[in-house]
Short mmCIF file of C-alpha atoms (C1' of nucleotides) in Angstrom, two decimals:
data_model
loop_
_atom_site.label_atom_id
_atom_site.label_comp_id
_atom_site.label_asym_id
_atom_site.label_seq_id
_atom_site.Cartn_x
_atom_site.Cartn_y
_atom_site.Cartn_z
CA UNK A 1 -28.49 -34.38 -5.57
CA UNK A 2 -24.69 -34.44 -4.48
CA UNK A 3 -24.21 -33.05 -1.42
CA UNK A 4 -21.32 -30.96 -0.84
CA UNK A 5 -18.49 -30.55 2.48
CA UNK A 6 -20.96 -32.08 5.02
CA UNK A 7 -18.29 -32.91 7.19
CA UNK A 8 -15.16 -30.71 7.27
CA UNK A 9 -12.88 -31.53 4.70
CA UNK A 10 -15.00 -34.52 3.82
CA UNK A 11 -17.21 -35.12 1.20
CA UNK A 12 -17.90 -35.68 -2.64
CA UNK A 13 -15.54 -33.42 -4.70
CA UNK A 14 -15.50 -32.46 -8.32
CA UNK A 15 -12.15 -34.43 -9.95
CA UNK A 16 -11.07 -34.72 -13.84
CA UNK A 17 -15.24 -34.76 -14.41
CA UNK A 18 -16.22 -37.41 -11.51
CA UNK A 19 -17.36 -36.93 -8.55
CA UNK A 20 -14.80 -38.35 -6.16
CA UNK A 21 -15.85 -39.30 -2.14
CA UNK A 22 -13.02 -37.69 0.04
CA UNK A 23 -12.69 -38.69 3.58
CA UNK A 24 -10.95 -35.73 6.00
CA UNK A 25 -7.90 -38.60 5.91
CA UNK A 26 -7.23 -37.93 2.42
CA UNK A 27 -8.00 -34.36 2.33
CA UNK A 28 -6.05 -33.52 4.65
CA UNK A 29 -3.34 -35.40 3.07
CA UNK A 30 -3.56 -33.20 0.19
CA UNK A 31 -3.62 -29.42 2.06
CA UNK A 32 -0.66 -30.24 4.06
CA UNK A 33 1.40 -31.07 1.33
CA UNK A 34 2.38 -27.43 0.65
CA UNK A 35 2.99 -26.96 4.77
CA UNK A 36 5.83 -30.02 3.98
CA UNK A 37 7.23 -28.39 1.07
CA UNK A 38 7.28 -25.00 3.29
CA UNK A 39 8.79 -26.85 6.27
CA UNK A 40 11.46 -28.97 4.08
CA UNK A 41 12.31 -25.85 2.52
CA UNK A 42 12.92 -23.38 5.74
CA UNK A 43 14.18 -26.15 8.12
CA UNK A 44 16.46 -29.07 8.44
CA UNK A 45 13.82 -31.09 9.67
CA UNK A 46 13.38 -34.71 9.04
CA UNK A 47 10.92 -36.52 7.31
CA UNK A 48 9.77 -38.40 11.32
CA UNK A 49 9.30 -34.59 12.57
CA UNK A 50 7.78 -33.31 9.81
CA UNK A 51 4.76 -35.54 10.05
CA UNK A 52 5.10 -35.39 13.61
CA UNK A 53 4.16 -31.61 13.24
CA UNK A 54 1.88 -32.35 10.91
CA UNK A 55 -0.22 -34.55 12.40
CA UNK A 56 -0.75 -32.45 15.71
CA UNK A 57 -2.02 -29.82 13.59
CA UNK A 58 -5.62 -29.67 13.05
CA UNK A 59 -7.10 -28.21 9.75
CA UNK A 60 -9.68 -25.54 9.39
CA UNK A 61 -11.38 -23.50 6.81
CA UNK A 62 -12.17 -20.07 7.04
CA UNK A 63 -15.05 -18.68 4.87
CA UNK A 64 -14.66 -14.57 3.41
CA UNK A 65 -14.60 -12.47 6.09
CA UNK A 66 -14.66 -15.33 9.03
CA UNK A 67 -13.06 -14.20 12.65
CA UNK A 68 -10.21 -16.77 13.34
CA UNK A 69 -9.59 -14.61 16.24
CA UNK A 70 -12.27 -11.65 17.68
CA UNK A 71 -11.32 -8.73 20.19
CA UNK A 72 -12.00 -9.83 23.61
CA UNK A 73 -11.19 -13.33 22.68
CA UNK A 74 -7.68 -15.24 23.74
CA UNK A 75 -5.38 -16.02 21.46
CA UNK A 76 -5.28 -20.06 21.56
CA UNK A 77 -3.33 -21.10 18.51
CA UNK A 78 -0.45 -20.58 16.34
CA UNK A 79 -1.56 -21.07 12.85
CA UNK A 80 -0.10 -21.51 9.87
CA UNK A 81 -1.87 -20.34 6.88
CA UNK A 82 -2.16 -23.17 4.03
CA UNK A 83 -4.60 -21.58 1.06
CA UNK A 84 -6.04 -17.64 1.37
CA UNK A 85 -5.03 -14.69 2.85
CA UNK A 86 -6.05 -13.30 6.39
CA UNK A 87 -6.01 -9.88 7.82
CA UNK A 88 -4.76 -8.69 11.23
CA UNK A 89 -6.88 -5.82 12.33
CA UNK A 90 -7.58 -3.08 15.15
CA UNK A 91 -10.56 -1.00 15.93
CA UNK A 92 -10.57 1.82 17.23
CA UNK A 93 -13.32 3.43 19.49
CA UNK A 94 -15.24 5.22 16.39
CA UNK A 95 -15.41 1.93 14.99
CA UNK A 96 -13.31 2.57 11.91
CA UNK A 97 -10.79 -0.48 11.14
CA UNK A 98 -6.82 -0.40 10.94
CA UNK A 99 -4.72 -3.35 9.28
CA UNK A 100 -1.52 -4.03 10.91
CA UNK A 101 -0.44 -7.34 9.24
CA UNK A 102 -1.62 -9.35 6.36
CA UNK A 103 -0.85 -12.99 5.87
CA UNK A 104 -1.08 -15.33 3.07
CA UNK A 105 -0.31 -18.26 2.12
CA UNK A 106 3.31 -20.17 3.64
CA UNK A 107 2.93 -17.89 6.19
CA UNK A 108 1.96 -17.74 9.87
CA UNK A 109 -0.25 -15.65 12.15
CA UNK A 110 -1.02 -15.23 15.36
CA UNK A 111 -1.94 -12.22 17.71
CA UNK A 112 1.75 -12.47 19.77
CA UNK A 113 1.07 -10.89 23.03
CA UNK A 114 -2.33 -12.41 23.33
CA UNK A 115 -0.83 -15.92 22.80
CA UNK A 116 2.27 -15.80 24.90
CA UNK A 117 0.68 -14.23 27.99
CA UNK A 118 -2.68 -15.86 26.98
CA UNK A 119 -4.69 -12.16 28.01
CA UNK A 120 -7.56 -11.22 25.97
CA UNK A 121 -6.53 -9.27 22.60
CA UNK A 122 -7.54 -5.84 21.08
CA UNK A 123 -7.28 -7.32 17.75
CA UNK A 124 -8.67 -9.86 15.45
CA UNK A 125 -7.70 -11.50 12.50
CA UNK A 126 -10.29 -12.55 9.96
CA UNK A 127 -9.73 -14.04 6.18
CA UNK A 128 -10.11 -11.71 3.37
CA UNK A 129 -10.00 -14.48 0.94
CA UNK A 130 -11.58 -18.18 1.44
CA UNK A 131 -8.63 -19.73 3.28
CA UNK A 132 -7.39 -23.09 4.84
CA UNK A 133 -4.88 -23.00 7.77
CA UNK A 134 -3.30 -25.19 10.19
CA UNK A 135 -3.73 -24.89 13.82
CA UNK A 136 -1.85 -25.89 17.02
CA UNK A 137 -3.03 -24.91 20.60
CA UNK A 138 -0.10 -23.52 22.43
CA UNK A 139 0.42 -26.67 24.87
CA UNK A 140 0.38 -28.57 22.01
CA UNK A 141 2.86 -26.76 19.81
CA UNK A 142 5.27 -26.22 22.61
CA UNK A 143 5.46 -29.52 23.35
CA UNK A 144 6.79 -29.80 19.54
CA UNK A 145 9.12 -26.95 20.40
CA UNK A 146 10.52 -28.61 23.48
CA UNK A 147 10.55 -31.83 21.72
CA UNK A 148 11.56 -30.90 18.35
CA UNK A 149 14.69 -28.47 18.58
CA UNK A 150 15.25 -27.59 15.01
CA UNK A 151 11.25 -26.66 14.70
CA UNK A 152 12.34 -24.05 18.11
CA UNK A 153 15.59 -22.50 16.39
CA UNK A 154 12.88 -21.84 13.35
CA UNK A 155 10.32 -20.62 15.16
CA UNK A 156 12.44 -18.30 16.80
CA UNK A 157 13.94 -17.37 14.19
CA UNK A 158 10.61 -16.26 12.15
CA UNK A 159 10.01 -14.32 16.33
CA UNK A 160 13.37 -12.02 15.31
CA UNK A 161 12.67 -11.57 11.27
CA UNK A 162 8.89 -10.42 12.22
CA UNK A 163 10.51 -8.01 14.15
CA UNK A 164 12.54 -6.29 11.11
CA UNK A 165 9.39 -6.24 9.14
CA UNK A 166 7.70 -4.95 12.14
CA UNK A 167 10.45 -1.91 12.20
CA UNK A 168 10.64 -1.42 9.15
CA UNK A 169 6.78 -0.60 8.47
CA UNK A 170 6.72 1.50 11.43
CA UNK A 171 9.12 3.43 9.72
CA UNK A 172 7.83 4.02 6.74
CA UNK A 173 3.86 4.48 7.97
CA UNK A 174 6.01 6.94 10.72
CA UNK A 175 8.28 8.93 7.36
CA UNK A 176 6.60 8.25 4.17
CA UNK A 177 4.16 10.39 2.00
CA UNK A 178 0.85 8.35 1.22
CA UNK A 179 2.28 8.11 -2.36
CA UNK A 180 5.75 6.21 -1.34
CA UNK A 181 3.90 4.43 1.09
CA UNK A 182 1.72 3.23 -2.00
CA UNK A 183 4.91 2.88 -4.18
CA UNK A 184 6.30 0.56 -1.69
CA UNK A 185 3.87 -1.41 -1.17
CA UNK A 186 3.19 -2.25 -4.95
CA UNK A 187 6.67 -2.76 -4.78
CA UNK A 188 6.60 -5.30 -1.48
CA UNK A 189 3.39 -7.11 -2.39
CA UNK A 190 2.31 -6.99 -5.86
CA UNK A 191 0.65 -10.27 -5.77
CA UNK A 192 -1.63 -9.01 -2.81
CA UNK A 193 -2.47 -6.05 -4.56
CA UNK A 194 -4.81 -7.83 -6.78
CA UNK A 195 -5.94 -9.96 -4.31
CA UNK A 196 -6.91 -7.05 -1.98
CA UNK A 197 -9.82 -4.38 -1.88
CA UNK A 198 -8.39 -1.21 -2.26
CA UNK A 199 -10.20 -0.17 1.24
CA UNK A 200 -7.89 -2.26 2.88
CA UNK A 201 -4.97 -1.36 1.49
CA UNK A 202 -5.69 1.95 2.25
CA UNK A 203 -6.80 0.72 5.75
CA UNK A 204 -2.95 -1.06 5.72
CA UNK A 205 -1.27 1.74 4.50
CA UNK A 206 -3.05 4.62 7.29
CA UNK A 207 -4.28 6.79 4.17
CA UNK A 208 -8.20 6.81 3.50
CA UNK A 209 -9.56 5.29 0.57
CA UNK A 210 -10.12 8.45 -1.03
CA UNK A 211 -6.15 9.50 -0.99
CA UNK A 212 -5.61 6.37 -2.56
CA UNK A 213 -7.68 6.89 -5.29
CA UNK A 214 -6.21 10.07 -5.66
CA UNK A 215 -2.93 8.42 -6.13
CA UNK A 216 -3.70 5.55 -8.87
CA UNK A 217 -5.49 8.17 -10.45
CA UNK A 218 -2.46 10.46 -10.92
CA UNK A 219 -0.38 7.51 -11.79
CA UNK A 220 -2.33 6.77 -14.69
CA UNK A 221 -0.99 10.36 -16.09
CA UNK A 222 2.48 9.82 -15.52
CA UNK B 1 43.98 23.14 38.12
CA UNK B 2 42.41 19.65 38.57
CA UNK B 3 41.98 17.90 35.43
CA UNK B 4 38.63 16.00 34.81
CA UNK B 5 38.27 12.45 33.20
CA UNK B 6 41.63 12.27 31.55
CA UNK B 7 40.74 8.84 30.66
CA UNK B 8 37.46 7.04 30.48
CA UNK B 9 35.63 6.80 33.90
CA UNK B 10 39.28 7.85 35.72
CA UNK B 11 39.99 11.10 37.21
CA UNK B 12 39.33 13.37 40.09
CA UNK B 13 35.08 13.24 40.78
CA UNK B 14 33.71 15.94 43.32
CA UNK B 15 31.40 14.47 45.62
CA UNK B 16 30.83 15.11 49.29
CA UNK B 17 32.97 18.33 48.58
CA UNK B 18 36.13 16.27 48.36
CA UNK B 19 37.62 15.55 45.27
CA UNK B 20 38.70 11.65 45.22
CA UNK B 21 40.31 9.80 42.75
CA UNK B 22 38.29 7.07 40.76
CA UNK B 23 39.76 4.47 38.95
CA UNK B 24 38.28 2.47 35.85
CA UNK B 25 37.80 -0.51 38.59
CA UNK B 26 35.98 1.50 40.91
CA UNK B 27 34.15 3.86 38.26
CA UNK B 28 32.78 0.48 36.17
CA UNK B 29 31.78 -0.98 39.93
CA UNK B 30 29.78 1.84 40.70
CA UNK B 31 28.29 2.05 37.30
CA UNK B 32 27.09 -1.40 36.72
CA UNK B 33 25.68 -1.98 40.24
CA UNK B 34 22.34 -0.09 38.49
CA UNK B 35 22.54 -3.07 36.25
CA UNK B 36 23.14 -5.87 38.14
CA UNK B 37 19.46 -4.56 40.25
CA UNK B 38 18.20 -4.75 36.89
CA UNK B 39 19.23 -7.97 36.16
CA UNK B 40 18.04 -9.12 40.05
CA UNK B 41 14.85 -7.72 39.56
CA UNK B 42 13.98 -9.15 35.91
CA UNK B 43 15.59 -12.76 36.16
CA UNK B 44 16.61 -15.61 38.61
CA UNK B 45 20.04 -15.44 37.54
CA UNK B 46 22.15 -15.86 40.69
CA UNK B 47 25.71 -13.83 41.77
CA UNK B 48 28.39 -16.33 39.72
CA UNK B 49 26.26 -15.65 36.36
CA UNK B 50 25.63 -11.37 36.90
CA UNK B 51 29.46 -11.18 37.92
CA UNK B 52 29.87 -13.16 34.80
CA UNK B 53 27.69 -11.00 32.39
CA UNK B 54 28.99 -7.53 33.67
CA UNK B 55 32.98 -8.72 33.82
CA UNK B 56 32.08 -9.64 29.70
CA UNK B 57 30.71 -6.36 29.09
CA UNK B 58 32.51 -2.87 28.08
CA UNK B 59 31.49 0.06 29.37
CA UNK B 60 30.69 3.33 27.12
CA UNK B 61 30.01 7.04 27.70
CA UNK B 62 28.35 9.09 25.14
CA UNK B 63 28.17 12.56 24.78
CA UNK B 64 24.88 14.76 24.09
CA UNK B 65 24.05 13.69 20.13
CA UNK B 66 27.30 11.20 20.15
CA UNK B 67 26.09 8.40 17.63
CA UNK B 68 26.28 4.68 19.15
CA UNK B 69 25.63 3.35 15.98
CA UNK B 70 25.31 5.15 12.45
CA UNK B 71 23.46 4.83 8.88
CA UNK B 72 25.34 2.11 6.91
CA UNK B 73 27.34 0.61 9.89
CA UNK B 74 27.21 -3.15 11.20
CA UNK B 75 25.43 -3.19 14.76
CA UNK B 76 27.92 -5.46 16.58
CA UNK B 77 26.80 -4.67 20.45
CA UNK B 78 23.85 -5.41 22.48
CA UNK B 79 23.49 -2.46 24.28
CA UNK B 80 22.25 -1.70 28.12
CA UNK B 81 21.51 1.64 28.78
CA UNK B 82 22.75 2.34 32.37
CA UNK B 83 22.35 6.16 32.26
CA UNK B 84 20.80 8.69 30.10
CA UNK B 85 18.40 8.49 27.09
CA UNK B 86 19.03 6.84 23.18
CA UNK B 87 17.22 7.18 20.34
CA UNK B 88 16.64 5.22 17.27
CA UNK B 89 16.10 6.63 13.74
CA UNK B 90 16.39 6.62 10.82
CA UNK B 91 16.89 9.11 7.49
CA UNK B 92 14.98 9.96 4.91
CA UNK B 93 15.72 10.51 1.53
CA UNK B 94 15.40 13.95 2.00
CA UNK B 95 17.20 14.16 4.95
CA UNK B 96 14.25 14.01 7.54
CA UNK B 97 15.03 11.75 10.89
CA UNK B 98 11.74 10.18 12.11
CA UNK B 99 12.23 8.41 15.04
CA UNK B 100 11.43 4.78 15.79
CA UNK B 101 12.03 3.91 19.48
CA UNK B 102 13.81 5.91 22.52
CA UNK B 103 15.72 3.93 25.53
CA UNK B 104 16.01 5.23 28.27
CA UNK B 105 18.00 3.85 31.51
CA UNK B 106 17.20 -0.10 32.76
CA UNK B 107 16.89 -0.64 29.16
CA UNK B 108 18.15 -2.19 26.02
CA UNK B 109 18.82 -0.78 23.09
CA UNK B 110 20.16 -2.45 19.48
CA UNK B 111 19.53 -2.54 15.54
CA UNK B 112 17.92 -6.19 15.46
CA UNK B 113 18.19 -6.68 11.81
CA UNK B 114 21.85 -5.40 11.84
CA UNK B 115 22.89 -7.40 14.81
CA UNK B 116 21.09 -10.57 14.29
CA UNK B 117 22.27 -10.88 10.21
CA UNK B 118 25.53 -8.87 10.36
CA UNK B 119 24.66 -6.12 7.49
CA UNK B 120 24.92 -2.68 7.24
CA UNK B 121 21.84 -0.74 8.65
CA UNK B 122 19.71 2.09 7.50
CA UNK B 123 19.39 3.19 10.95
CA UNK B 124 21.12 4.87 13.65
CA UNK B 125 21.20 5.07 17.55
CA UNK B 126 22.71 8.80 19.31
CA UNK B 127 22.15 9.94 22.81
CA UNK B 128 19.90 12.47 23.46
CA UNK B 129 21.79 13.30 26.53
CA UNK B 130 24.69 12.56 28.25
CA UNK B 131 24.66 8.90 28.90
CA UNK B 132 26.46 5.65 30.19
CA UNK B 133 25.93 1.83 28.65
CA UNK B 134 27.50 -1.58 28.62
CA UNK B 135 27.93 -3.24 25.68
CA UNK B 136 28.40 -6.78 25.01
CA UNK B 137 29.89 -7.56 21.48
CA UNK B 138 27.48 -10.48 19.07
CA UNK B 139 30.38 -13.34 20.04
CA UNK B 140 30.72 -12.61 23.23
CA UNK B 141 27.17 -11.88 23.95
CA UNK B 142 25.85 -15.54 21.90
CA UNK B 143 28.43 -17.34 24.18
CA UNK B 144 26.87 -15.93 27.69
CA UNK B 145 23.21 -17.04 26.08
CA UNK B 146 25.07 -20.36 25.73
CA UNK B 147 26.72 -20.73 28.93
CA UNK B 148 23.56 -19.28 31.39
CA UNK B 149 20.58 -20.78 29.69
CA UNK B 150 18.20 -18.26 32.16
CA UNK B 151 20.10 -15.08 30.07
CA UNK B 152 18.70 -17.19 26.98
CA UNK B 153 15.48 -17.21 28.42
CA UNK B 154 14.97 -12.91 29.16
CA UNK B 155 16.83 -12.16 26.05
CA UNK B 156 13.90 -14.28 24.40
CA UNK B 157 11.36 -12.76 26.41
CA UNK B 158 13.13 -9.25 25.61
CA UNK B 159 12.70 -10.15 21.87
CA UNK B 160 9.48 -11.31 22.43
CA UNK B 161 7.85 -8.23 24.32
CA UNK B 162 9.24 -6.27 21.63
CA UNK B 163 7.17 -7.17 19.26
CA UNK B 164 4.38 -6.45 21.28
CA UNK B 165 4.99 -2.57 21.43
CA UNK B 166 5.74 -2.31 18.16
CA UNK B 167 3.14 -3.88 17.13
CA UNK B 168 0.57 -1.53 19.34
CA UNK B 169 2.66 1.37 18.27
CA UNK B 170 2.19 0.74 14.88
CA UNK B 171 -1.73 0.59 15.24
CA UNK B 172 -1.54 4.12 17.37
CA UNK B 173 0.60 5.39 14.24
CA UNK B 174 -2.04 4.21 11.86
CA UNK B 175 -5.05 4.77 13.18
CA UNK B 176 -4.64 7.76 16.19
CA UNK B 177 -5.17 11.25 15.25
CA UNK B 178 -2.59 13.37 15.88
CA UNK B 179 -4.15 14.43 19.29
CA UNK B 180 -4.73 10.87 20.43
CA UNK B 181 -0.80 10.09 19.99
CA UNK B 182 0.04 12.65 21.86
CA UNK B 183 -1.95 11.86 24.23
CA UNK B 184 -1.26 8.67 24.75
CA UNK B 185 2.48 9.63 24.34
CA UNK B 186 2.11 11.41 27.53
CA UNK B 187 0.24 8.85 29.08
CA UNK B 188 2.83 6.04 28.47
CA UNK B 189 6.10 7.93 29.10
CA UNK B 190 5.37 11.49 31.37
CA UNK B 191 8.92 11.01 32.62
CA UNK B 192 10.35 11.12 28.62
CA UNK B 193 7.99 14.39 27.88
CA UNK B 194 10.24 16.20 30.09
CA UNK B 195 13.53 15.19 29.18
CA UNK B 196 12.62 15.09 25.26
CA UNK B 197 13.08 18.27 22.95
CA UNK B 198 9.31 18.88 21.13
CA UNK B 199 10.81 18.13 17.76
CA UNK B 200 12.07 14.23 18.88
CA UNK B 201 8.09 13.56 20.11
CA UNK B 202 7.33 15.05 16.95
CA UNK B 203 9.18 12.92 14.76
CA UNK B 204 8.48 10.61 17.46
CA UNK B 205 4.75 10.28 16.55
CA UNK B 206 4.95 10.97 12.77
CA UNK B 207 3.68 14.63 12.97
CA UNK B 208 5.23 17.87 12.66
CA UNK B 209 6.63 20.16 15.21
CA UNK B 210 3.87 22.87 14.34
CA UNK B 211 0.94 20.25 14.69
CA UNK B 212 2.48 19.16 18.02
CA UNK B 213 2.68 22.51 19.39
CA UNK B 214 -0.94 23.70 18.66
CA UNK B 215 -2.51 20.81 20.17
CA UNK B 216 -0.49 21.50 23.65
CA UNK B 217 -1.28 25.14 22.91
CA UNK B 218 -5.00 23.92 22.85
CA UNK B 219 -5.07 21.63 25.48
CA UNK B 220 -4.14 24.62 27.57
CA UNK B 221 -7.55 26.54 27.17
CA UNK B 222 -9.32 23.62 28.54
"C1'" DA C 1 -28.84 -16.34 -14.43
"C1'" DT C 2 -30.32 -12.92 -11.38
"C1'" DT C 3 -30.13 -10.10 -7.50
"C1'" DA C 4 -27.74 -8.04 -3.93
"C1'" DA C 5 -23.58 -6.58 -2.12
"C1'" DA C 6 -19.12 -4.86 -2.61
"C1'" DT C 7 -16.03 -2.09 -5.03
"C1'" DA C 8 -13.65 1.85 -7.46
"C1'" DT C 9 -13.92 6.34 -8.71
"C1'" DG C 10 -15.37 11.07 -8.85
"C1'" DG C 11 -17.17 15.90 -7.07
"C1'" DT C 12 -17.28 19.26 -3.59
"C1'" DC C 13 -16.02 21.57 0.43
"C1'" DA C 14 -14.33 22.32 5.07
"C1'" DA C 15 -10.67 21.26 8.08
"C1'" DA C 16 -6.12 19.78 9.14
"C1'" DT C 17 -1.53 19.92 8.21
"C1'" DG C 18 3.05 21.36 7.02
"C1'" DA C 19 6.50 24.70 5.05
"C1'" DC C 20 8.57 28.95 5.97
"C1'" DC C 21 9.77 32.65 8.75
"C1'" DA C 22 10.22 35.41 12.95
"C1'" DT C 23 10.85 35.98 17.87
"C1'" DG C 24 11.42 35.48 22.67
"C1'" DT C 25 13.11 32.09 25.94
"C1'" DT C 26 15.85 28.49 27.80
"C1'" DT C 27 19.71 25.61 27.91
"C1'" DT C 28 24.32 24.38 27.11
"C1'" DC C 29 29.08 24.79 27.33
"C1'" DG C 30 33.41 26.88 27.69
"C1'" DC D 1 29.26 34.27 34.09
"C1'" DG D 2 28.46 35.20 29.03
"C1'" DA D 3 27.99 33.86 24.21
"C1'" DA D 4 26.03 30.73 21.20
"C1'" DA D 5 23.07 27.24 20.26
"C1'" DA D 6 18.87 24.98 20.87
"C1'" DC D 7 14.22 25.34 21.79
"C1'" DA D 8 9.06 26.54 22.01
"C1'" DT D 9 5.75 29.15 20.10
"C1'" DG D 10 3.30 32.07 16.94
"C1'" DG D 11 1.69 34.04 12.12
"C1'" DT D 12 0.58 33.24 7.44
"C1'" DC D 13 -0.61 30.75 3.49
"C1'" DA D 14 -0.74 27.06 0.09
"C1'" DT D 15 -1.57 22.24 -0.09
"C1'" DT D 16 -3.18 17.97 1.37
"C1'" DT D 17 -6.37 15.24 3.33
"C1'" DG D 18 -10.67 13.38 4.70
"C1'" DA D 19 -15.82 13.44 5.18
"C1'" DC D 20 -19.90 13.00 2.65
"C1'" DC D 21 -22.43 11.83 -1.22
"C1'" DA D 22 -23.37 9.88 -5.78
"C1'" DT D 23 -22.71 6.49 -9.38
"C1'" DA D 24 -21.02 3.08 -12.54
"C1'" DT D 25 -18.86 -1.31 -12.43
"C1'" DT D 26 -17.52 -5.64 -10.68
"C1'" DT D 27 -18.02 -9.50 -7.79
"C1'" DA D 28 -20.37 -12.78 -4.86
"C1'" DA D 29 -24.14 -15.76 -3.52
"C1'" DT D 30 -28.26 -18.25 -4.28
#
DNA sequence: ATTAAATATGGTCAAATGACCATGTTTTCG
DNA sequence: CGAAAACATGGTCATTTGACCATATTTAAT
């Protein structure tokens, strides 16, 4: 029998009908790829800085519904997501869930405050969809920042834009009827829409699952 | 009959029952030495560079409701709020303001996505009352954050703690009742619940003026 | 392939909310 | 100081929303 992943990243894997070994060297190799075309395609960097970033990332795989980052916990890592889609999340004291941020692929996350002032976070991120992201520890990826200036201009730079999006939701969860907030987000995300349970979009959105309903039901009449 | 304020900051000013004459010079001295403890208080920066910042920046008075920045406008200031109380918001299509942030003195106040990219924004910034800022315009600000890299350094962190309150307001806005956000309104600004109109922590917290009044009206019988 | 879990939708009903209007009070400004 | 504007609160009522429960369908995991 063929054993499967026994190792991270390593092991025999399904190719063209053969069973292929793959060593974490080579797989690795191949999930970074798309973090290259993401970097070449943002940044001026270089082809020396690009693998330099590369290689002081580690990989990691995230099964459905696995914490990269639980209440309580620090925030240790800025992580970029390769493959998937995670969920940032609060809870509140009756337990019930609230979604402040998804991320899927070519695109980072991170729980800010808890990773600049390295406190312990009221949030947690955890991957809605089987997902593979990139991780540096914050020593680490400063060090790139302070060594790398183009890499600090970008990362500052995604720092400000987060902050429009950031803004702008506020003011439409703050101003907007459950139905535009729906419309909008249709509008915004329509690829997540099918990738997403409609709880959570409801849980995104600040409307209960029922008003949502409620709305795609009235939407099929019109 | 003595005239007041003929021009800005000049004129005849009562104090110690005397009225003396105040020039611009003296006027702007007076007002920015607020700023400058700010600036003492917050950063390392020494004499040379705060002389340096304040002599580059403009000072402003606004009247009660006089716009700072308005709906479809370029933001081309950072703004410190010296005196008085700002507020952000923006319009709905049906003519509703909601309200996204308030600043009130020893802070900053801008339109991020306006300022940073140079396009027209949906939002505006008035005074809620009478109130004095300096204003730096983008060139001349960007060249300061050139010349005094510490300035660089507390406009980042600025940026950076930002993001953090918006991102914990936006949770409260999602998943507080309308109870708990004025609640924790309260407990987060007391000083701004009594200089703040109803209707402004109404639109404020995303909930209407008659919600907001029946839970204080409630809170009393207990 | 089969079973268990997750998901989407619907019904019902009580509670919360907002729109509209009126009124007494406070604040602002000349 | 006095007039006008802004403000805080209350009443009423229609509508929206959410809580709870049930069920059919889809998806995931072994």
């Amino acid at each position: 029998m063929i054993q499967h992943t026994p190792g991270f990243g390593t092991g025999w894997r399904l190719q063209d009908n053969l069973y292929i070994w793959q060593s974490r060297f080579t797989f690795k190799l191949q999930m970074t790829s798309g973090f290259e075309i993401y970097l070449r395609a943002h940044t001026s960097l270089g082809d020396a800085e690009i693998e330099q970033i590369v290689s002081a990332g580690k990989l990691r795989s995230l099964e459905r519904n696995e914490l990269l980052l639980q209440e309580g916990q620090v925030c240790r890592h800025k992580t970029f997501v390769i493959k998937g889609l995670l969920r940032n999340f609060g809870t509140t004291a009756d337990g019930s869930e609230s979604i402040t941020h998804f991320s899927p692929e070519n695109s980072w996350t991170i729980d800010a405050e808890s990773y600049h002032l390295q406190t312990p976070t009221q949030f947690s991120i955890a991957a809605v969809e089987r997902s593979e992201v990139l991780q540096w520890n914050k020593t680490e990826f400063e060090r790139l920042l302070h060594e790398i200036p183009a890499l600090n201009n970008f990362s500052q730079k995604l720092i400000t834009q987060a902050s429009y999006g950031n803004r702008n939701r506020l003011f439409t969860t703050l101003s907007a009827t459950p139905e535009e907030k729906y419309e909008s987000f249709v509008k915004s995300y329509p690829d997540l829409l099918a990738r997403l349970p409609l709880h959570m979009i409801a849980s995104y959105l600040g409307i209960s699952l029922k008003t949502l309903t409620r709305i795609r039901h009235s939407q099929l009449h019109r």
